[in-house]
Coordinates of C-alpha atoms and ligand atoms in Angstrom, one line a residue:
X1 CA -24.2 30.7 2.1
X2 CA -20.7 30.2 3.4
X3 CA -18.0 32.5 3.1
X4 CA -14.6 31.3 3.0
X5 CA -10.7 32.9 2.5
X6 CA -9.1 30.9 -0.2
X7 CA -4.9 31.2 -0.8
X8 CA -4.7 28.7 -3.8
X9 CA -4.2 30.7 -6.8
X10 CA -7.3 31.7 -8.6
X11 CA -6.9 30.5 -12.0
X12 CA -7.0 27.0 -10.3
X13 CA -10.1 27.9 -8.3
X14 CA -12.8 25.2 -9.4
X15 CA -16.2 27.7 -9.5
X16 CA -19.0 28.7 -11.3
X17 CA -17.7 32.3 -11.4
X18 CA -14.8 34.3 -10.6
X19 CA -15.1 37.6 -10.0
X20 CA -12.9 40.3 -10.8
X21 CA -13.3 44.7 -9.7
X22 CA -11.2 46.9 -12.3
X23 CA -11.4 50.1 -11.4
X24 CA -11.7 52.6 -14.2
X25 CA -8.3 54.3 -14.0
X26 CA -6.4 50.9 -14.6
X27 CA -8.0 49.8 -17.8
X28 CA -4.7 50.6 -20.1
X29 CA -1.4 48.7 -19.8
X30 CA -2.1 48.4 -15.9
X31 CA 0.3 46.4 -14.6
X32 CA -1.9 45.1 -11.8
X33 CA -4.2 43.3 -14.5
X34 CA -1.1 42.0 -16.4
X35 CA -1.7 38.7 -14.8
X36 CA -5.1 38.1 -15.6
X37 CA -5.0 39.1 -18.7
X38 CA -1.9 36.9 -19.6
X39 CA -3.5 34.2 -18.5
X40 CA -6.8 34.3 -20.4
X41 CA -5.1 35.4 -23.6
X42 CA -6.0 38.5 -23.6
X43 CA -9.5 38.7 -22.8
X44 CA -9.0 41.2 -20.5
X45 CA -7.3 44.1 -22.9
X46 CA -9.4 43.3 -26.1
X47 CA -12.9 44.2 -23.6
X48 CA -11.5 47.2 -22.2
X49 CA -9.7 48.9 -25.1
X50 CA -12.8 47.8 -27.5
X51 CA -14.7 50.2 -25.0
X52 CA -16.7 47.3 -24.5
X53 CA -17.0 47.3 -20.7
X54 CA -16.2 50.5 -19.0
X55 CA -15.7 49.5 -15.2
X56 CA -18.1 52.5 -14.0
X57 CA -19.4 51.3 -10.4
X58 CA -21.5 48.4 -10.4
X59 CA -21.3 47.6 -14.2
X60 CA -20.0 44.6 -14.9
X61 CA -19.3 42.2 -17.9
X62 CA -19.6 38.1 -17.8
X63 CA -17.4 36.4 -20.5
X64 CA -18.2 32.3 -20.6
X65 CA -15.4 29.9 -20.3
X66 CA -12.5 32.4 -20.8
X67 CA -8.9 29.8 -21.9
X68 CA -6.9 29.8 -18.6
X69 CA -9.1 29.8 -15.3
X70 CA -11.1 27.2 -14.1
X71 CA -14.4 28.9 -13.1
X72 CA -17.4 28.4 -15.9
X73 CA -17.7 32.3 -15.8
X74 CA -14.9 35.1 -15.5
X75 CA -17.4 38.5 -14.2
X76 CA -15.7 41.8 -14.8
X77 CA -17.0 44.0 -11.9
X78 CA -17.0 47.5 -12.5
X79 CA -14.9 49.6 -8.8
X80 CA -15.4 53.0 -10.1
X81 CA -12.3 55.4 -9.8
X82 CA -9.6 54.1 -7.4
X83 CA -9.3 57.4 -5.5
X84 CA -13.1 56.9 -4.4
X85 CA -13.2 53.6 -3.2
X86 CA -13.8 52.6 0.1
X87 CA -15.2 50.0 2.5
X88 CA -18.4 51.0 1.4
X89 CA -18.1 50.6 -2.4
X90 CA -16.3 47.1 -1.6
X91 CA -19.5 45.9 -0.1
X92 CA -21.6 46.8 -2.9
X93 CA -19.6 45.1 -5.7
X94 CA -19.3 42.2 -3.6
X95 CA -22.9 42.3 -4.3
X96 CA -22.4 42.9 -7.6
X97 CA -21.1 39.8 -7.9
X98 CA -23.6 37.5 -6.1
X99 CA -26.2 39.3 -7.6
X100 CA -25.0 38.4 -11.2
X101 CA -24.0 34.6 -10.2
X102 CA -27.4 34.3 -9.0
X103 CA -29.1 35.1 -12.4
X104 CA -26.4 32.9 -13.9
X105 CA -27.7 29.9 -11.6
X106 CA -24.4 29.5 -9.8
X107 CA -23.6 28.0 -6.8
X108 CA -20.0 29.1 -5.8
X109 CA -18.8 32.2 -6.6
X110 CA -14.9 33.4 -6.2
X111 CA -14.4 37.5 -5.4
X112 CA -11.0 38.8 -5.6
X113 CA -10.7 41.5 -2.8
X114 CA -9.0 44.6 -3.7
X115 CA -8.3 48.0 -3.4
X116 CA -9.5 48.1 0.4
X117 CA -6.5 47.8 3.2
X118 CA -6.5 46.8 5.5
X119 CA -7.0 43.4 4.5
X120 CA -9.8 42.3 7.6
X121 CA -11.5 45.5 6.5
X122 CA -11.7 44.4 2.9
X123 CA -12.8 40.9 4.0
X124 CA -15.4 41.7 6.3
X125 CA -16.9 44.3 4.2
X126 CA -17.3 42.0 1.3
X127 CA -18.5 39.6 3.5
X128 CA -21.3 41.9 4.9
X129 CA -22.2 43.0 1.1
X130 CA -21.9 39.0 -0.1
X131 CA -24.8 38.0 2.7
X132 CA -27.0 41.2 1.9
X133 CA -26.9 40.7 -2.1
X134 CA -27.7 36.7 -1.5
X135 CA -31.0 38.0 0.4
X136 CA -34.5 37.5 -0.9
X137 CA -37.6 39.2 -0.1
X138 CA -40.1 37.3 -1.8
X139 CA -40.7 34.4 0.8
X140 CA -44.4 33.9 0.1
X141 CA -44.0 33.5 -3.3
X142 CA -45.3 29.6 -3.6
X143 CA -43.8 28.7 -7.1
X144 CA -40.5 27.8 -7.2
X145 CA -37.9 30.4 -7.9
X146 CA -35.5 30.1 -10.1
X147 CA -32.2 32.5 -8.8
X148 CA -32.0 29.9 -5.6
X149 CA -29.2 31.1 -3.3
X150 CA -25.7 30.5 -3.7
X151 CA -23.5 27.7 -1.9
X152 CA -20.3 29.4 -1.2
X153 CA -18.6 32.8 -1.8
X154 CA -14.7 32.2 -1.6
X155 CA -12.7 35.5 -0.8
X156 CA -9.4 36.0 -3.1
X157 CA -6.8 38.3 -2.0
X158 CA -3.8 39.1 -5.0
X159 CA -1.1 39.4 -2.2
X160 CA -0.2 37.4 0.7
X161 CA -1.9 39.1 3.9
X162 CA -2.6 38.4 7.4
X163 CA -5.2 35.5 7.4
X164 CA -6.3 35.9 10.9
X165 CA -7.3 38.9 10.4
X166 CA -9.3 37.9 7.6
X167 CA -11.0 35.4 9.4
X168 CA -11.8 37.6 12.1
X169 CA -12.9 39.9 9.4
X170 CA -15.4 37.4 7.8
X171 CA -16.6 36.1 10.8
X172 CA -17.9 39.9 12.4
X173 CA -19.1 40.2 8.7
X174 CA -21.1 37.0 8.6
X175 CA -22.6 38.3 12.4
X176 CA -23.5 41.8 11.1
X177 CA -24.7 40.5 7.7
X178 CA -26.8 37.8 9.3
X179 CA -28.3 40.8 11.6
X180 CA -28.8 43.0 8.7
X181 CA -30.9 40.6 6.9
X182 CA -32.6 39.8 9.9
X183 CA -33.9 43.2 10.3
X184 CA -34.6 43.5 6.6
X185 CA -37.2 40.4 7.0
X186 CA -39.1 42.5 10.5
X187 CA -39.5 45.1 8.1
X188 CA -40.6 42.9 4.9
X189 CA -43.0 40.8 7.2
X190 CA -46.8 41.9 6.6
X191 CA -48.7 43.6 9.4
X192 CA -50.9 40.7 9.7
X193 CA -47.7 38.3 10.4
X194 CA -45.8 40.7 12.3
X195 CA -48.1 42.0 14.7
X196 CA -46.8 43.5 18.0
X197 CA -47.3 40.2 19.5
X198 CA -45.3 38.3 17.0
X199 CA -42.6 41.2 16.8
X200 CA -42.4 40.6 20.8
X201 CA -41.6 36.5 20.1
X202 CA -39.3 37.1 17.8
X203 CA -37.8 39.6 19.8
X204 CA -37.3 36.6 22.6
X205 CA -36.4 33.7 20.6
X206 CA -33.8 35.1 18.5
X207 CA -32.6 37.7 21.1
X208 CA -32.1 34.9 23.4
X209 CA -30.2 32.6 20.9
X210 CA -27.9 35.4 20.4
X211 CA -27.1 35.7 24.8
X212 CA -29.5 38.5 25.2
X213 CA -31.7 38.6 28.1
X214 CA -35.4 39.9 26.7
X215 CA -37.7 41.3 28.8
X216 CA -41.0 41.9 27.5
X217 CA -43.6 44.7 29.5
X218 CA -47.2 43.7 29.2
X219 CA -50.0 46.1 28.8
X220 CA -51.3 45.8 32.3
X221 CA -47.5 46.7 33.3
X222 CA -47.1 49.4 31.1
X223 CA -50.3 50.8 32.4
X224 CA -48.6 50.6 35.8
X225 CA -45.8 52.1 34.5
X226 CA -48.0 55.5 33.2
X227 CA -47.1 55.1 30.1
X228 CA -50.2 56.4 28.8
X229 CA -48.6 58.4 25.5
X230 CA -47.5 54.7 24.2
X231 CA -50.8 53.3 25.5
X232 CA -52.9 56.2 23.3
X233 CA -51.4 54.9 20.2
X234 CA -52.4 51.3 20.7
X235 CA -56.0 52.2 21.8
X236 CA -57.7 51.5 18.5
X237 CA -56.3 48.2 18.0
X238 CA -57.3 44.5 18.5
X239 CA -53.6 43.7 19.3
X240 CA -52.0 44.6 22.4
X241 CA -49.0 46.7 22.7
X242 CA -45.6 45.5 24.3
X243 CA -42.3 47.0 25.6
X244 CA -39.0 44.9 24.3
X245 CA -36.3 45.1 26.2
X246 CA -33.3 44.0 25.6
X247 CA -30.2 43.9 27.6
X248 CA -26.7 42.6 27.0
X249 CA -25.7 40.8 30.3
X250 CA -24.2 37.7 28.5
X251 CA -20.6 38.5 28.7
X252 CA -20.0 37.9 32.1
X253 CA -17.4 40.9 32.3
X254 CA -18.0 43.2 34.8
X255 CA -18.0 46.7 33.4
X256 CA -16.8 50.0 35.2
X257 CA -19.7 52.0 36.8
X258 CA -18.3 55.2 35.1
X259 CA -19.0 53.5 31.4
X260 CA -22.0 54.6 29.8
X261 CA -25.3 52.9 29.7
X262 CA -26.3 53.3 26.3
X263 CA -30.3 53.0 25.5
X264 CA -31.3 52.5 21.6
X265 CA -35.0 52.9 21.2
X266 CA -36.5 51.7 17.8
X267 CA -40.1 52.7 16.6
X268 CA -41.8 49.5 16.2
X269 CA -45.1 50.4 15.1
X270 CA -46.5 47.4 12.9
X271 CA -48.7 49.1 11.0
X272 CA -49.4 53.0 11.2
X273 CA -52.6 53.7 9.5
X274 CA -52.3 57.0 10.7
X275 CA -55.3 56.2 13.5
X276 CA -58.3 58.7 13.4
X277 CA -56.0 61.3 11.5
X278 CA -56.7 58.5 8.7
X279 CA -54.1 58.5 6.0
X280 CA -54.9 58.4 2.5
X281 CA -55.2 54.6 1.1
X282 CA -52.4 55.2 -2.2
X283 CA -49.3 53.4 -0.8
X284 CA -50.6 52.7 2.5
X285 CA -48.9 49.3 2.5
X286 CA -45.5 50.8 2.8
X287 CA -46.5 51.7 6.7
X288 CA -46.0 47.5 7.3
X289 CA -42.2 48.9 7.9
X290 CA -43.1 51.4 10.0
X291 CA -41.4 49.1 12.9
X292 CA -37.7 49.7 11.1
X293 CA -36.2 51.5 13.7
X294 CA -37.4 48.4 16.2
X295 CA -36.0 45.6 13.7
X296 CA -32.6 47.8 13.3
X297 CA -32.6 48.1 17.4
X298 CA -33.2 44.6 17.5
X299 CA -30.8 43.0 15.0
X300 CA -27.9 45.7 16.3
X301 CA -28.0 44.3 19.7
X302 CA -28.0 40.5 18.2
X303 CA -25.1 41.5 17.0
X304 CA -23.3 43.6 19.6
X305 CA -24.2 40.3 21.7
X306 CA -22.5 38.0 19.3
X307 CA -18.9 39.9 18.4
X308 CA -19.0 40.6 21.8
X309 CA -19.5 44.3 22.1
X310 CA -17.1 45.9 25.2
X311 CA -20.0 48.3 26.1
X312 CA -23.2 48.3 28.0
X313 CA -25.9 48.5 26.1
X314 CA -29.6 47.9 25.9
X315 CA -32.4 48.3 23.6
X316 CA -36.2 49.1 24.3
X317 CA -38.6 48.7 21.2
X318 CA -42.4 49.8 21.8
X319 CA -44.3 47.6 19.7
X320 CA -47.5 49.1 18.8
X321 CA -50.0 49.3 15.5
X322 CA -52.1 52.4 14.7
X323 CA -55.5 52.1 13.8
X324 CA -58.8 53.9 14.0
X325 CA -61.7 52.4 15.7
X326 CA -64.3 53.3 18.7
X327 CA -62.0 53.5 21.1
X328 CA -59.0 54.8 19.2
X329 CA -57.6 58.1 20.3
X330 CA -59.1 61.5 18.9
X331 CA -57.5 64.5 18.0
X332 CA -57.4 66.7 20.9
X333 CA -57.2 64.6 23.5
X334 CA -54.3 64.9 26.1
X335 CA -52.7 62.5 28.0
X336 CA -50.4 62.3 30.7
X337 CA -46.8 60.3 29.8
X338 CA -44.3 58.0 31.8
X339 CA -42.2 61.6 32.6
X340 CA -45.0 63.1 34.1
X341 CA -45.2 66.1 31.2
X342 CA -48.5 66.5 29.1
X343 CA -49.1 65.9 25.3
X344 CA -52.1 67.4 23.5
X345 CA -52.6 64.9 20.2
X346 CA -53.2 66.9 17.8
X347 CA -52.8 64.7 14.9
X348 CA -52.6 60.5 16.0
X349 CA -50.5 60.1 12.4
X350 CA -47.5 61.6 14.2
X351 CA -47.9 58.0 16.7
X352 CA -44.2 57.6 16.7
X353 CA -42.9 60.2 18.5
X354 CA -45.9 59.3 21.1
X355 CA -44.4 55.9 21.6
X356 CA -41.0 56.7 21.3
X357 CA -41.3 59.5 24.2
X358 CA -42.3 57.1 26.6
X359 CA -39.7 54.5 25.9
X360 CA -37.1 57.3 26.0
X361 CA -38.1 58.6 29.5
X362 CA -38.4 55.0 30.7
X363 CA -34.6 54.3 29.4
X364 CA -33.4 56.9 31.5
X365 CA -35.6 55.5 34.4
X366 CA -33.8 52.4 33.7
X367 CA -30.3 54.2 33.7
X368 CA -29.1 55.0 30.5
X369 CA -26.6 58.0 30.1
X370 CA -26.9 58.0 26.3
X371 CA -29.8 57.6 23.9
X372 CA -30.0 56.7 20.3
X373 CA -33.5 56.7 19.0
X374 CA -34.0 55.3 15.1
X375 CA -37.8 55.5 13.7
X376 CA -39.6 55.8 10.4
X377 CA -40.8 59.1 11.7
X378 CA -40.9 61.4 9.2
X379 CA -42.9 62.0 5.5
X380 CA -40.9 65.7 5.8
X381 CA -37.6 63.7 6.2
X382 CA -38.1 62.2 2.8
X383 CA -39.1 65.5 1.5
X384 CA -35.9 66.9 2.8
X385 CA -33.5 64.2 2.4
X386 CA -35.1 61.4 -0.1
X387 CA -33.8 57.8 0.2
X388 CA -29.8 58.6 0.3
X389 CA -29.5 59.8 3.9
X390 CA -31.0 59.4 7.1
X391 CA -31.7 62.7 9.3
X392 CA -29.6 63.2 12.1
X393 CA -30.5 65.7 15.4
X394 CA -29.7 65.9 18.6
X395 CA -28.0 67.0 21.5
X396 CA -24.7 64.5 21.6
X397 CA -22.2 66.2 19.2
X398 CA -19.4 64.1 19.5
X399 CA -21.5 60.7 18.5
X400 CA -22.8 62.7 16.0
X401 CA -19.6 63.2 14.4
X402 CA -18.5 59.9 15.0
X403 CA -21.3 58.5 13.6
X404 CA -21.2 60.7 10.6
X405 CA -17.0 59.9 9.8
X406 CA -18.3 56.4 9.7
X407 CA -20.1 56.2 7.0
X408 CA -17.4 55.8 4.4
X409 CA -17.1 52.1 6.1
X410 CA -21.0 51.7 6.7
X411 CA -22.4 53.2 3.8
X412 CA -25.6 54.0 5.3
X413 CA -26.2 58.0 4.8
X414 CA -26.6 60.5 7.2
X415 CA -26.8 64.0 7.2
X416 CA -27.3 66.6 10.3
X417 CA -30.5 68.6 10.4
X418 CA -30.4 71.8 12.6
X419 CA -32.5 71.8 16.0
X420 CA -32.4 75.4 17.5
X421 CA -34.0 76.3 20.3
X422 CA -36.7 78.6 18.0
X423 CA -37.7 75.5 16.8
X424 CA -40.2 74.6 19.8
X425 CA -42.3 77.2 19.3
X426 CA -44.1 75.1 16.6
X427 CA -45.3 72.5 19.3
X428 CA -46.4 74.8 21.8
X429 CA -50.0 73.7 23.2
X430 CA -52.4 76.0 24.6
X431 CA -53.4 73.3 27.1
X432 CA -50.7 71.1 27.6
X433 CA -47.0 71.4 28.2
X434 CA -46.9 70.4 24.0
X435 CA -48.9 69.0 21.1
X436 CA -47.3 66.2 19.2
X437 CA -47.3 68.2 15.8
X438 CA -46.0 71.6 14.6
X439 CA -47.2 73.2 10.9
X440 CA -45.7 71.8 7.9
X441 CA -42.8 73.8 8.1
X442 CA -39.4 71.9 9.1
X443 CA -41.8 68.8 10.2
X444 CA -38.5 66.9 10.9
X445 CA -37.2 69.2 13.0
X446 CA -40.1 70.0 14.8
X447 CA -40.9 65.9 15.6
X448 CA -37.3 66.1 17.0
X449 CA -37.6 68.7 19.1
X450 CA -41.0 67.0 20.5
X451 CA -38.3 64.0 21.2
X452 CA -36.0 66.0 23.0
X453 CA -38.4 66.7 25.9
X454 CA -37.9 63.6 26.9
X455 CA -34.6 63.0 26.7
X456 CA -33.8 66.2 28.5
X457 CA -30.6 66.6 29.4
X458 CA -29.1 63.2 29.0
X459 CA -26.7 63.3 25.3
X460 CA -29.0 61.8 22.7
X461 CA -29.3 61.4 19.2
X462 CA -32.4 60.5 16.6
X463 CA -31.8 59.3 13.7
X464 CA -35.1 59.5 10.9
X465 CA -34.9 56.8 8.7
X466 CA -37.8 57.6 6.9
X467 CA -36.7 57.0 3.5
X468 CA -33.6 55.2 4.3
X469 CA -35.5 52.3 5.9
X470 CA -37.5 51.5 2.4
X471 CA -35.8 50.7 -1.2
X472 CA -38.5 50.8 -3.7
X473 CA -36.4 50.6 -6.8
X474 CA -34.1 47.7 -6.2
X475 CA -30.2 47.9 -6.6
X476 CA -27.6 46.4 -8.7
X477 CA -26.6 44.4 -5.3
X478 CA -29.7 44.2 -3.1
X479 CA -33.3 43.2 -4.3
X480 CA -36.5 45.8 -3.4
X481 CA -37.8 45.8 0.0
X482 CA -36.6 46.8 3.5
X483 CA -32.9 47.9 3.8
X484 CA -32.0 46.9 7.6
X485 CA -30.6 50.6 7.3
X486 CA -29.1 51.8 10.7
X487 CA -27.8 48.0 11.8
X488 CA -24.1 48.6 10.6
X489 CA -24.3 52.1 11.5
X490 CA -25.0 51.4 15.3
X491 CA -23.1 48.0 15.6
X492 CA -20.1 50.2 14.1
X493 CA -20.3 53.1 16.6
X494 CA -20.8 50.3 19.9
X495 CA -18.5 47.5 18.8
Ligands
LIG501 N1 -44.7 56.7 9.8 C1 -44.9 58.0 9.4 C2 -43.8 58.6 8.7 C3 -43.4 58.0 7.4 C4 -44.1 58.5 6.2 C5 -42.5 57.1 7.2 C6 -43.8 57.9 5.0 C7 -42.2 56.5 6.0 C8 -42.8 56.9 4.9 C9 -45.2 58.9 10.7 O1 -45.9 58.2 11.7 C10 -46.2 59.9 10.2 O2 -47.2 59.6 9.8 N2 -45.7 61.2 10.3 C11 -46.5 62.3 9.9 C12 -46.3 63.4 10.9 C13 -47.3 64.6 10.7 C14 -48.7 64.1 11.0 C15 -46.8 65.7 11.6 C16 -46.0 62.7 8.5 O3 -44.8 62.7 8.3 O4 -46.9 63.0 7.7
LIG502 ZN1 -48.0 58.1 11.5
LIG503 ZN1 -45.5 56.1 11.8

């Protein structure tokens, strides 16, 4: 789909559709919609005081062939109250929009921007929404859908503005959209397509494309490298574990020594069975995404490579998939990891944390000042949190916050969990400096705290998008599946 900034006026606009947000403290004698509804003869008024359409958030009305515009369709969308809208709610009835032109077969689709300032803003978060609603997840479907994609999305603004700004603002959008959907195919993709072999290719191929330089660690060389909690996860299966890693060295800038060296580490365990510590078989399936931390680590630094980001960055995914067999890991047995401390696995369901240890210690082996870590890690998360927020812990306040302020722009949820020092108690071993599970009490928490033992003193943050990472419903702008959740989040706190 191409997205483009139009300045004719829109009645003239030849499209399929033109789409129009009211918000729903405007819908009497509003000035701003005196225009609009001059032109089509009133359409506008005789909807809205009928009661007909009430522009709540993501509702929306199509009227066919209205007299004075050119598009086949004019699509009320539905903004909500004006005092509430944001970047974030401008994304989502962008998508709105595509959404609705795409069950009306159309191919071009014009969406007046409004009620976000400034103006690249506005753009580049309908832009972002625009790509994400146009995305399908249904590519092995072999008969022929019907609601094909759309050609173009033109992007209206009612006043003059700054147009390159706009531009910029659709181009960064068309990078971090493309990056979103990217990571919402990883996470789609079943485990017997995206094993950790084929996670590792497409790691390379499109990594590289983007400017990145991929690294990836075999298993011999991760052997080497003692990482022997990431090894006990892969044990039981056929497939052979490997170590992403990404770094950003395609700017050519030479970056102060005193900048950070940021590390993301993303889960990227294709399929997590649970291992010996079986899980039950009833919605099973959904552990296919249990690599969406890897695919958000992965698409974010696509991106970072691509606006250009100004900071140093890298990314390290351990790609691994869980599953019982002779040689699998058992409950009880203790291993020895990359940092040299010991881990009693208790329960080889909690895999992640295993995995994600080793990565983390090796980042810091590698240099990295700051750590993000992003995994699927948690069932308590969902318990705690559902599917509207991600859980946040850790030790670097100040991203923390950051992160958190942005989420009016992002939209992706977060909320901070608490992680005291009493909490550690729970994964006290008997044997071992820890076990990798605590009771069922604060299970989030707890699998945090196991984290932080390997980040030590270096400022980290984890973020469990357990919950976040899945949308089993489907929403008026997106279609079921993976969410790419934590891409726009991280691109926005490194761009
Ligand atoms: N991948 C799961 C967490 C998960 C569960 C993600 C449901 C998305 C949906 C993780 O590896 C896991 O199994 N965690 C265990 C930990 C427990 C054994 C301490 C859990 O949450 O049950
Ligand atoms: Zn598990
Ligand atoms: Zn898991």
């Amino acid at each position: 789909m191409q997205i483009e900034l139009r300045v004719e006026q829109y009645p003239l606009i030849a499209c399929d559709m033109l789409a129009f947000p009211i918000f729903e403290d405007e819908t009497d004698n509003s000035t701003a919609l005196e225009p609009l509804d001059r032109i089509t003869n009133g359409v506008l008024k005789a909807v809205l005081s009928s009661g007909e359409f009430r522009p709540e958030l993501h509702k929306s009305l199509k009227i066919y062939r209205p007299t004075g515009i050119q598009a086949r369709y004019l699509l009320l969308v539905g903004a909500g109250k004006k005092a509430a809208f944001e970047p974030s709610k401008l994304r989502e009835i962008a998508g709105v929009a595509v959404r609705n032109a795409r069950s009306s077969s159309c191919k071009t689709v014009a969406f007046m921007c409004r009620g976000v300032h400034p103006a690249g803003i506005a753009a580049r978060a309908a832009t972002e929404g625009a790509l994400y609603a146009d995305y399908e997840s249904d590519f092995y479907k072999t008969t022929e859908n019907e609601q094909k994609g759309l050609e173009s999305f033109l992007l209206l603004f009612e006043e003059e503005k700054p147009l390159e700004e706009i531009r910029e603002g659709i181009r960064r959008g068309n990078i971090v959209g493309d990056a979103t959907n990217f990571a919402r195919t990883l996470g789609n993709e079943p485990s017997n397509i995206l094993t950790p072999a084929e996670f590792a290719e497409r790691a390379l191929a499109r990594g590289t494309r983007a400017g990145l330089s991929v690294q990836i660690i075999e298993r011999k060389e991760i052997e080497k490298l003692g990482m022997n909690a990431l090894l006990a996860v892969s044990r039981g299966s056929e497939e052979p574990p490997k170590l992403i890693i990404l770094r950003m060295d395609n700017a050519g800038r030479k970056k102060a020594d005193s900048e950070p060296l940021w590390a993301l580490v993303g889960k990227g365990v294709t399929f997590d069975s649970g291992g010996i510590s079986i899980k039950p078989s009833e919605k099973m399936e959904e552990m296919k995404g249990d690599m969406s931390g890897g695919a958000a680590v992965l698409a974010t630094m696509i991106a970072l490579a691509q606006l250009p980001s100004p900071r140093n960055v890298m990314g390290l995914i351990p790609a691994v998939e869980n599953l019982p067999s002779g040689k699998a890991t058992k409950p009880g047995d203790v291993v020895r990891s990359h940092l040299g401390k010991t881990i009693e696995i208790i329960n080889t369901d909690a895999e992640g944390r295993l995995i994600l240890a080793d990565a983390m210690a090796y980042a810091r082996t590698l240099g990295a000042s700051r750590i993000i870590d992003v995994a699927t890690l948690t069932g308590a998360c969902i318990v705690a949190l559902g599917q509207v927020n991600a859980g946040m812990m850790g030790t670097d306040q100040e991203t923390m916050d950051r992160l958190r302020s942005n989420c009016r722009i992002t939209g992706e949820g977060l909320w901070q969990l608490p992680l005291d020092d009493e909490y550690r108690k729970a994964i006290r071993s008997d044997i071992a400096d820890m076990k990798n599970v605590g009771d069922r009490r604060a299970g989030a928490i707890t699998a945090a705290k196991f984290l932080q033992e390997f980040a030590e003193e270096t400022p980290w943050v984890h973020l469990d998008i357990a919950g976040t990472d899945l949308d089993t419903e489907g929403r008026p702008f997106a279609c079921k599946g993976a969410t790419g959740y934590g891409v726009r989040t991280l691109v926005q706190l490194l761009e």
